[in-house]
Coordinates of C-alpha atoms in Angstrom, one line a residue:
M168 CA 138.1 199.8 76.4
S169 CA 137.4 202.5 79.0
I170 CA 134.2 202.6 81.2
K171 CA 133.3 205.9 79.5
E172 CA 133.3 204.3 76.1
Q173 CA 131.3 201.3 77.4
L174 CA 128.7 203.8 78.8
L175 CA 128.6 205.6 75.4
W176 CA 128.0 202.3 73.6
L177 CA 125.3 201.4 76.1
W178 CA 123.7 204.8 75.7
A179 CA 123.5 204.4 71.9
V180 CA 121.9 201.0 72.3
M181 CA 119.3 202.4 74.8
V182 CA 118.5 205.2 72.3
F183 CA 118.0 203.0 69.2
G184 CA 117.1 199.7 70.8
A185 CA 119.0 196.3 70.9
G186 CA 119.4 194.8 67.4
N187 CA 118.6 198.0 65.6
K188 CA 120.7 198.5 62.4
R189 CA 120.2 202.3 62.7
I190 CA 123.3 202.4 65.0
W191 CA 125.5 201.3 62.1
E192 CA 123.7 203.2 59.4
L193 CA 124.0 206.5 61.3
S194 CA 127.6 205.9 62.6
A195 CA 129.1 204.7 59.3
N196 CA 131.1 208.0 58.8
Y197 CA 132.4 208.1 62.3
E198 CA 135.8 206.9 63.5
D199 CA 134.8 205.9 67.1
I200 CA 131.9 205.9 69.5
T201 CA 133.1 209.0 71.3
E202 CA 132.8 211.2 68.2
F203 CA 129.5 209.6 67.2
A204 CA 127.9 210.0 70.6
S205 CA 129.0 213.6 70.8
D206 CA 127.3 214.5 67.6
L207 CA 124.3 212.3 68.5
A208 CA 123.8 214.2 71.7
R209 CA 123.9 217.5 69.9
G210 CA 121.6 216.5 67.1
R211 CA 124.3 216.8 64.5
V212 CA 124.0 213.3 63.0
S213 CA 122.4 213.6 59.6
G214 CA 119.5 211.3 58.7
M215 CA 117.9 211.0 62.1
S216 CA 114.2 210.8 62.4
D217 CA 112.1 212.9 64.8
T218 CA 111.4 209.8 66.9
E219 CA 115.1 209.1 67.2
K220 CA 115.9 212.7 68.2
K221 CA 113.2 212.4 70.8
R222 CA 114.8 209.2 72.2
V223 CA 118.2 211.0 72.4
R224 CA 116.6 213.5 74.7
E225 CA 114.7 210.9 76.7
V226 CA 117.6 208.6 77.6
K227 CA 119.5 210.4 80.3
P228 CA 123.1 209.7 81.5
D229 CA 121.8 208.6 84.9
D230 CA 119.6 206.0 83.2
V231 CA 122.6 204.5 81.4
K232 CA 124.7 204.5 84.6
K233 CA 121.9 202.8 86.5
V234 CA 121.7 200.0 83.9
Y235 CA 125.5 199.7 83.8
T236 CA 125.7 199.4 87.5
Q237 CA 122.9 196.8 87.6
V238 CA 124.7 194.7 85.0
V239 CA 128.1 194.8 86.7
E240 CA 126.8 194.1 90.2
S241 CA 125.0 191.0 88.8
G242 CA 128.3 189.6 87.7
T243 CA 127.5 189.9 84.0
K244 CA 130.3 191.0 81.7
I245 CA 129.9 193.7 79.1
Y246 CA 131.5 193.3 75.7
C247 CA 131.2 196.3 73.3
Y248 CA 132.0 196.4 69.6
G249 CA 135.8 196.7 69.3
S250 CA 136.5 195.9 72.9
E251 CA 138.9 193.1 74.0
G252 CA 137.1 189.8 74.1
Y253 CA 134.3 190.8 71.7
P254 CA 133.9 187.8 69.3
Q255 CA 135.9 188.3 66.2
A256 CA 133.4 186.5 64.0
L257 CA 130.7 189.0 64.8
T258 CA 132.8 191.8 63.4
Q259 CA 132.4 190.1 60.0
I260 CA 128.6 190.3 59.8
A261 CA 126.5 193.1 58.4
D262 CA 124.8 194.2 61.7
P263 CA 126.8 193.0 64.7
P264 CA 125.5 193.6 68.2
A265 CA 126.9 196.9 69.5
V266 CA 126.9 195.6 73.1
L267 CA 126.8 192.0 74.4
F268 CA 126.0 191.0 77.9
C269 CA 127.7 187.8 79.0
K270 CA 127.4 185.3 81.8
G271 CA 130.6 183.3 81.7
N272 CA 133.6 184.0 79.5
L273 CA 133.9 184.4 75.7
D274 CA 137.6 184.0 75.3
F275 CA 137.4 180.4 74.0
L276 CA 135.3 181.5 71.0
N277 CA 138.1 182.9 68.8
D278 CA 140.2 179.8 68.9
R279 CA 137.8 177.0 68.0
S280 CA 135.2 175.9 65.4
V281 CA 131.7 176.8 66.6
L282 CA 128.7 174.8 65.4
A283 CA 125.1 176.2 65.9
V284 CA 122.7 173.3 66.6
V285 CA 119.0 174.1 65.9
G286 CA 115.8 172.2 65.7
T287 CA 112.3 171.9 67.1
R288 CA 111.1 172.3 70.7
E289 CA 109.2 169.0 70.4
P290 CA 111.7 166.6 68.9
S291 CA 111.1 163.0 68.0
E292 CA 112.9 160.4 70.1
Y293 CA 115.2 159.8 67.0
S294 CA 116.1 163.5 66.7
D295 CA 116.7 163.9 70.5
M296 CA 119.0 160.8 70.5
A297 CA 120.9 161.8 67.4
C298 CA 121.3 165.4 68.6
R299 CA 122.9 164.3 71.8
R300 CA 125.2 161.8 70.2
F301 CA 126.4 164.3 67.6
S302 CA 126.9 167.1 70.1
R303 CA 128.7 164.8 72.5
E304 CA 131.1 163.5 69.8
L305 CA 131.7 166.9 68.2
S306 CA 132.4 168.6 71.5
R307 CA 134.9 165.9 72.4
R308 CA 136.8 167.0 69.3
D309 CA 136.8 170.6 70.6
V310 CA 133.9 171.8 68.4
V311 CA 132.0 174.4 70.5
I312 CA 128.3 173.7 70.4
A313 CA 126.1 176.8 70.3
S314 CA 122.3 177.0 70.7
G315 CA 119.4 179.4 71.4
L316 CA 118.7 177.7 74.8
A317 CA 115.0 176.9 74.0
K318 CA 113.6 173.6 75.1
G319 CA 114.0 170.5 72.9
I320 CA 116.9 170.3 70.5
D321 CA 118.6 173.5 71.8
T322 CA 118.7 172.1 75.4
A323 CA 119.7 168.6 74.3
A324 CA 122.6 169.9 72.3
V325 CA 124.3 172.0 75.0
T326 CA 123.6 169.6 77.9
A327 CA 125.1 166.7 75.9
A328 CA 128.1 168.8 75.0
F329 CA 129.1 170.0 78.4
E330 CA 128.9 166.4 79.7
N331 CA 132.4 166.2 78.3
G332 CA 133.5 169.2 80.3
K333 CA 133.9 171.2 77.1
P334 CA 132.8 174.9 76.7
V335 CA 129.4 175.6 75.1
V336 CA 127.7 178.9 74.2
G337 CA 124.1 179.9 74.5
V338 CA 122.5 182.9 72.8
Y339 CA 119.6 184.3 74.7
A340 CA 116.7 186.2 73.1
K341 CA 115.9 188.5 76.1
A342 CA 117.5 190.2 79.1
F343 CA 118.8 187.8 81.8
E344 CA 116.6 189.6 84.3
E345 CA 113.5 188.6 82.3
C346 CA 114.1 184.9 83.0
T347 CA 111.4 183.7 85.4
D348 CA 111.3 180.0 84.6
E349 CA 113.4 177.9 87.1
T350 CA 114.4 175.3 84.5
E351 CA 115.6 178.0 82.2
K352 CA 117.6 179.7 84.9
E353 CA 119.2 176.4 85.8
L354 CA 120.2 175.9 82.1
I355 CA 121.6 179.4 81.9
N356 CA 123.7 178.8 85.0
A357 CA 124.9 175.4 83.8
V358 CA 125.9 176.7 80.4
S359 CA 127.7 179.8 81.8
Q360 CA 129.7 177.6 84.1
N361 CA 130.8 175.5 81.1
G362 CA 131.3 178.4 78.7
A363 CA 129.1 181.5 78.2
V364 CA 125.6 182.7 77.6
I365 CA 125.2 186.0 75.7
T366 CA 122.4 188.4 74.9
E367 CA 122.2 191.9 73.4
Y368 CA 119.3 192.9 75.7
Y369 CA 120.1 195.0 78.7
P370 CA 117.9 195.1 81.9
G371 CA 114.6 196.7 81.1
A372 CA 115.1 196.6 77.3
Q373 CA 111.9 196.3 75.2
R374 CA 111.9 193.3 72.9
N375 CA 110.2 193.5 69.5
L376 CA 108.7 190.9 67.2
Y377 CA 112.2 190.3 65.7
A378 CA 113.8 189.3 69.0
F379 CA 114.4 185.7 67.9
K380 CA 115.5 186.6 64.5
N381 CA 118.0 189.0 66.0
R382 CA 119.2 186.2 68.3
N383 CA 119.6 184.0 65.3
R384 CA 121.9 186.4 63.5
I385 CA 124.2 186.4 66.5
M386 CA 124.2 182.7 66.9
I387 CA 124.9 182.1 63.2
G388 CA 127.4 184.9 63.3
I389 CA 129.7 183.3 65.9
S390 CA 129.5 179.9 64.2
S391 CA 131.4 178.2 61.5
G392 CA 128.3 176.4 60.4
V393 CA 124.7 175.5 61.4
F394 CA 123.4 172.0 62.0
F395 CA 119.7 171.3 61.5
V396 CA 118.5 168.3 63.5
E397 CA 114.8 168.4 63.0
C398 CA 112.5 171.0 61.4
S399 CA 109.4 171.0 59.3
S400 CA 108.9 173.2 56.2
S401 CA 106.9 175.7 58.4
S402 CA 109.4 175.8 61.2
R403 CA 110.4 179.2 62.6
G404 CA 113.9 177.8 62.9
L405 CA 114.3 178.0 59.2
D406 CA 115.2 181.6 59.8
N407 CA 118.6 180.2 60.7
Y408 CA 118.8 178.8 57.2
I409 CA 118.3 182.2 55.8
K410 CA 120.8 183.8 58.1
A411 CA 123.4 181.1 57.3
L412 CA 123.0 181.7 53.6
S413 CA 123.3 185.5 53.9
Q414 CA 126.4 185.1 56.0
G415 CA 128.0 182.5 53.8
K416 CA 128.1 179.8 56.5
Q417 CA 128.1 176.0 55.9
I418 CA 124.7 174.3 56.4
Y419 CA 124.6 170.7 57.7
V420 CA 121.4 168.8 57.7
M421 CA 120.5 165.6 59.6
S422 CA 119.1 163.0 57.2
P423 CA 115.3 162.8 57.7
H424 CA 114.2 159.9 59.8
D425 CA 111.1 159.4 57.7
V426 CA 110.7 161.1 54.3
F427 CA 106.9 160.9 54.5
D428 CA 106.8 162.6 57.9
N429 CA 106.2 166.4 57.7
R430 CA 108.3 166.9 60.8
Y431 CA 111.4 166.5 58.6
S432 CA 110.2 168.3 55.5
G433 CA 112.3 171.3 56.2
Q434 CA 115.4 169.1 56.2
A435 CA 114.4 167.6 52.9
H436 CA 114.0 171.1 51.4
M437 CA 117.5 172.1 52.5
I438 CA 119.1 168.9 51.2
R439 CA 117.4 169.4 47.8
N440 CA 118.8 172.9 47.7
G441 CA 122.4 171.8 48.1
C442 CA 123.0 171.7 51.9
K443 CA 125.2 169.0 53.2
A444 CA 123.4 166.0 54.4
V445 CA 125.2 164.3 57.4
F446 CA 125.0 160.8 58.7
A447 CA 127.7 160.8 61.4
P448 CA 129.9 163.3 63.2
W449 CA 132.8 162.7 60.9
D450 CA 130.8 164.3 58.1
I451 CA 130.9 167.6 59.9
L452 CA 134.4 167.2 61.2
S453 CA 135.7 166.5 57.7
S454 CA 134.0 169.7 56.4
L455 CA 135.5 171.7 59.3
G456 CA 139.0 170.3 58.6
I457 CA 139.2 168.5 62.0
P458 CA 141.1 165.1 62.2
Y459 CA 138.9 162.2 62.9
S460 CA 141.2 159.2 62.2
E461 CA 140.3 157.6 65.5
Y462 CA 136.9 156.7 64.2
L463 CA 138.4 154.3 61.6
D464 CA 139.0 151.6 64.2
S465 CA 135.6 152.0 65.9
D466 CA 133.2 149.0 66.1
D467 CA 130.3 151.4 66.0
I468 CA 129.1 151.7 62.4
Y469 CA 127.5 155.0 63.2
L470 CA 131.0 156.5 64.0
R471 CA 133.1 154.5 61.4
P472 CA 133.3 155.9 57.9
S473 CA 132.2 153.6 55.1
D474 CA 134.6 151.5 53.1
D475 CA 133.9 153.6 50.0
F476 CA 134.8 156.7 51.9
I477 CA 138.0 155.2 53.2
E478 CA 139.1 154.2 49.7
K479 CA 138.6 157.8 48.5
K480 CA 140.5 159.2 51.5
P481 CA 143.2 156.7 52.4
R482 CA 144.8 157.0 55.8
G483 CA 148.0 155.1 55.0
K484 CA 149.7 158.4 54.1
K485 CA 151.0 160.8 56.6
S486 CA 148.4 163.3 57.5
S487 CA 148.6 166.6 59.2
S488 CA 146.7 167.3 62.4
K489 CA 146.2 170.9 61.3
K490 CA 143.0 172.2 59.7
A491 CA 143.1 172.4 56.0
K492 CA 144.6 175.6 54.7
P493 CA 143.2 176.5 51.3
N494 CA 146.0 178.9 50.5
D495 CA 148.6 176.1 50.9
E496 CA 147.1 174.4 47.9
K497 CA 148.1 175.3 44.4
P498 CA 145.1 175.9 42.2
R499 CA 144.9 173.8 39.0
E500 CA 145.4 175.5 35.7
T501 CA 142.0 175.2 34.2
A502 CA 142.2 175.4 30.4
A503 CA 139.9 177.7 28.5
S504 CA 138.5 174.7 26.7
E505 CA 137.3 173.2 30.0
L506 CA 135.5 176.4 30.9
D507 CA 133.8 176.5 27.5
K508 CA 132.0 173.3 28.6
L509 CA 130.4 175.1 31.5
E510 CA 127.4 177.5 31.7
P511 CA 128.6 181.2 31.6
Q512 CA 127.9 181.8 35.3
S513 CA 129.7 178.6 36.4
A514 CA 132.6 179.5 34.1
K515 CA 132.7 183.0 35.6
L516 CA 133.1 181.5 39.1
C517 CA 135.9 179.2 38.0
E518 CA 137.7 182.1 36.4
L519 CA 137.6 184.1 39.7
M520 CA 139.0 181.1 41.6
M521 CA 142.0 180.7 39.2
C522 CA 143.9 183.1 41.5
G523 CA 143.2 180.9 44.5
P524 CA 140.4 179.8 46.9
M525 CA 137.8 182.5 47.7
L526 CA 135.0 183.0 50.2
A527 CA 131.5 182.4 48.8
D528 CA 130.5 185.9 49.8
E529 CA 133.5 187.3 47.8
L530 CA 132.5 185.2 44.8
A531 CA 129.0 186.6 45.0
V532 CA 130.2 190.2 45.1
K533 CA 132.7 189.8 42.3
S534 CA 130.4 187.8 40.0
G535 CA 127.4 190.0 40.7
L536 CA 125.3 186.9 41.5
D537 CA 123.0 186.4 44.4
I538 CA 124.6 184.4 47.3
T539 CA 122.0 181.7 47.1
E540 CA 122.6 181.2 43.4
V541 CA 126.4 181.1 44.0
F542 CA 126.0 178.3 46.5
G543 CA 123.9 176.4 44.0
L544 CA 126.5 176.8 41.3
L545 CA 129.3 175.8 43.6
T546 CA 127.5 172.7 44.7
E547 CA 127.1 171.6 41.0
L548 CA 130.8 172.4 40.3
E549 CA 131.9 170.4 43.3
L550 CA 129.8 167.4 42.2
E551 CA 131.3 167.7 38.7
G552 CA 134.8 167.7 40.1
Y553 CA 135.8 171.3 39.2
V554 CA 135.6 172.8 42.7
K555 CA 136.6 171.8 46.2
S556 CA 135.1 173.2 49.4
Y557 CA 137.2 174.1 52.4
A558 CA 136.4 175.0 56.0
G559 CA 135.1 178.5 56.5
K560 CA 133.0 178.4 53.3
M561 CA 136.0 178.9 51.0
Y562 CA 136.0 177.3 47.6
G563 CA 138.9 176.6 45.1
L564 CA 139.5 174.8 41.9
V565 CA 140.5 171.1 42.2

C-alpha cells in the first residue's frame, strides 16, 4: 500500500474517530479508499451528518502528515485495512479497525492459533497461578497468547507466555504516547520485543467511553477463542463474552475455584450457558486441533488427561500432526426419522449441516436464529451425539 493511501486512511480515521463504524457505513459503496476520500473531501458522500461534514473541513492534510510523521519516527508501524500484514482475522469482523498502529511485528498472527486470555485486575492466588501455567503450556505449543495489557490476569498471561521465547500480542486501549506509567511502558516494550502491541488510537486521538469495548472487539477479532480465567457476574470483562458470541468464537472458562465465591460467578454463568469448562491446557489444545500426545506420559496429573478421556480417544492408532480439517470428514447420512425426534430448530440446524460442516455464524444466518440461540442448540446436539465441533467454531454431523 502506498504512503498516499495510508495517509488517506489515517485522514478518514481522524475525521470520524478511532473505532467509529461510520467509516464502514459511509464507504460501503466505494471500491477503494482513494475514491471514498475524494468524495468525502468534496462533500459528495450521502448520509453524512452536519457534524461529520464539519470534521471533514477541520482535519487538514498537514494535520494528517504531522501525525503520520510522528508515528513513523517513533518506530511504530502502520497497518491499514487491506495493506500487507494487516491481520486476516480482522477482515472477517463487522467493524474492523481502519488503521492499526503497531510496536513489533504482526506477521506471525496469520499462521498460528491465537487465544485471548482475560480476567480480573485483582486475581486470587489460584487464578494467577493457573493463568501462568496455562499460558506457559499453551504458548509452548505455539498458541499465541493475546491480552489487553491491564494489570492482573492480562499481565500474568503475556509475561508467562514470553518466558518460552514465543510471540505474544497485546491490544492497547489508547495511543502509545498516552502511556505515562513506567510499569506499563516496560510491559509494552517487553511484549513488542516478543511479538507485537497494537492499538487503533493515533497520537492525540480522543478516547470515548467505549475505548475498552472497542479494544475488546479487536482482541477477540484476532483470536481463535477467548479464555476466561477469573471474573464475577458484574465484571466489565464480560464484554469479551458478548464480543466472542457475536463473532462466533470459542469460549473457554476456567473452572471456578470456589462456587460460593462471587469472584467466580461470571465463570459459573458462562459454563451454565454452554461455554467450554477447562481443567488443563489439553482441553483447549484439543478444541483447537493441536496435538498434545506428549502429555500422556506426564507424571503431573494437571497435565495428563484422565483415563476415561484416554479410553475415548485412544492414542494407539496413527495420528496426524495436522489440525483437524472438517471438510476432510464425510458427514453422516442422518435419516429423516432421526430428525423427527428433534425439536424443529435443532432439526433445521442438522439439515443445514448435511452438506458438510458449517460456521456457527453461517448456521445462524441460514436458519434465521439468533447466534446465541444457535450456540445453545449446537451444545445440546453435541451432548446428544448428533454434532461434532471443530476448531474455528465449525460444526458438523457426527
